[in-house]
Coordinates of C-alpha atoms in Angstrom, one line a residue:
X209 CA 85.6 78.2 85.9
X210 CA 88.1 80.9 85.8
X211 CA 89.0 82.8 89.5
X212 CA 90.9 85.8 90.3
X213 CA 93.5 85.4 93.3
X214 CA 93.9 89.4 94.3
X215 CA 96.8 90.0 96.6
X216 CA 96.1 93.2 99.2
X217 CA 98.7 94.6 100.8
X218 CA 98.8 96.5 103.9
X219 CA 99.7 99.9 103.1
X220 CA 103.3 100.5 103.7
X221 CA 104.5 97.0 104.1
X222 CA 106.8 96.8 101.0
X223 CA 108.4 100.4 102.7
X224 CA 109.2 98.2 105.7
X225 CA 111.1 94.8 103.9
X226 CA 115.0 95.5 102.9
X227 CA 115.8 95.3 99.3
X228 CA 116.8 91.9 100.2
X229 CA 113.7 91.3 101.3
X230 CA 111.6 92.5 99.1
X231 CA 113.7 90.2 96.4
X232 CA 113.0 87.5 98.1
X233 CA 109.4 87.8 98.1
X234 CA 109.3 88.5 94.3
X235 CA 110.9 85.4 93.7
X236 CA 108.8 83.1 95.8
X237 CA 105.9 84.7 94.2
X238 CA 107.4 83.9 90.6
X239 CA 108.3 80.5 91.5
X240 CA 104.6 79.9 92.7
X241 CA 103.3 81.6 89.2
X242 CA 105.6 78.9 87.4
X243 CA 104.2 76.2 89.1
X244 CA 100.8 77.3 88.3
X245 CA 101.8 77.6 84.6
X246 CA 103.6 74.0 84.6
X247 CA 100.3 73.0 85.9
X248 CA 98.3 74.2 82.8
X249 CA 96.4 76.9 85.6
X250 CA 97.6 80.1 85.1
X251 CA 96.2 82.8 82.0
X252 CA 97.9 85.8 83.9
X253 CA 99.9 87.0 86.8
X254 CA 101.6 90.8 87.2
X255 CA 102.7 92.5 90.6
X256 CA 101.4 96.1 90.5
X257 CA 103.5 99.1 92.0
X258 CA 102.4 100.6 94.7
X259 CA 99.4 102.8 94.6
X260 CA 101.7 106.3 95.5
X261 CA 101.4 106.0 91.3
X262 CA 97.7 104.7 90.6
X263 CA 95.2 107.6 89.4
X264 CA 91.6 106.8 89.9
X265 CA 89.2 107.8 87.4
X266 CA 85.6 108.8 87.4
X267 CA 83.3 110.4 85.7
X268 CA 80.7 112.9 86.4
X269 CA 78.8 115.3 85.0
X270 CA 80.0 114.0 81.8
X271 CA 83.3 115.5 83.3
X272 CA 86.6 112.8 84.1
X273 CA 87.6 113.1 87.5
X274 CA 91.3 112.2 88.5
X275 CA 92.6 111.5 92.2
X276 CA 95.9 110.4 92.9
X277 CA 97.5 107.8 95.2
X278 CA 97.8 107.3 97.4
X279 CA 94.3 105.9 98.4
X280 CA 93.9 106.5 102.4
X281 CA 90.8 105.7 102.8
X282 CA 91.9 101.7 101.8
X283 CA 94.1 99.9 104.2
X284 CA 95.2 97.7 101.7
X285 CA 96.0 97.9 98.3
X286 CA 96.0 95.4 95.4
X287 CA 100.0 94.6 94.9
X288 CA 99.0 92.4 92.2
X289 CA 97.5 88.8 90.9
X290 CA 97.2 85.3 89.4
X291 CA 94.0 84.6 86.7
X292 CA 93.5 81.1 87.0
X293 CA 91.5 78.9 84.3
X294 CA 89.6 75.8 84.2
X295 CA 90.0 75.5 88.1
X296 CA 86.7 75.1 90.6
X297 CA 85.8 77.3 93.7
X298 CA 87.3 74.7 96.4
X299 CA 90.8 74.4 94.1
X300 CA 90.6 78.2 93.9
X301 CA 90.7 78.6 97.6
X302 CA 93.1 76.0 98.1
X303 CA 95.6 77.6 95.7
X304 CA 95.1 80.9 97.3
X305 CA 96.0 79.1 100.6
X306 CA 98.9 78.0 98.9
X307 CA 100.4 81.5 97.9
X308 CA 103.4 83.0 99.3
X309 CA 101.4 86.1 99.9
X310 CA 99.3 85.1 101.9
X311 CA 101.6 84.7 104.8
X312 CA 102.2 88.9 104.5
X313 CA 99.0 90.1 103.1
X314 CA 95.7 89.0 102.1
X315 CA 94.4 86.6 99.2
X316 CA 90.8 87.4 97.8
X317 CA 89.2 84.5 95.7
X318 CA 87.0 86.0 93.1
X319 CA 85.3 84.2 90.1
X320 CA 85.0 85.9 86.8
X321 CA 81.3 86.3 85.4
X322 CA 79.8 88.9 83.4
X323 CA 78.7 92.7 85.4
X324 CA 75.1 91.3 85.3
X325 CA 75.4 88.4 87.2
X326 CA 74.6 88.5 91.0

């Protein structure tokens, strides 16, 4: 099975951590992708920028509309995530236990299925 480990963010955390910081963070988080790679689980992992730059999108009337970041009626936002193959629901959770992240933030364990399935 493949899951989706989803990192949320409290808004305005990343404003709060030094550069220093903030370094730090990203390299714990890389280091934990690598070991996911070395382990043959990882298809995918990106860190997003904050969502001050994310445009929604939705159309309506036939018509796109556009709203900018930031989104306030989310307290979090999704700072970014790992795609793990061939990995079941129970190793999914424990790997998300695992994460860096999840000592600062939140870690969602989705699985990936098709829009039509419950």
């Amino acid at each position: 099975m493949s899951y989706l480990l989803l990192i949320l963010e409290p808004h305005g955390q990343r404003a709060q951590r030094t550069e220093a910081e903030g370094y730090q963070a990203y390299a714990e988080m890389v280091r934990f992708g690598e070991g996911l790679a070395a382990r043959g689980l990882l298809r995918a992992s990106e860190s997003l920028l904050g969502d001050r730059q994310g445009v929604r999108v939705q159309v309506r009337d036939g018509q796109p509309q556009l709203r900018d970041g930031p989104f306030t009626e989310a307290k979090e936002m999704v700072g970014g995530f790992f795609l793990l193959d061939n990995v079941t629901r129970e190793e999914a959770i424990a790997i998300a236990g695992q994460c860096p992240a999840a000592r600062w933030a939140t870690v969602e364990v989705r699985e990936l299925a098709p829009c039509y399935a419950g």
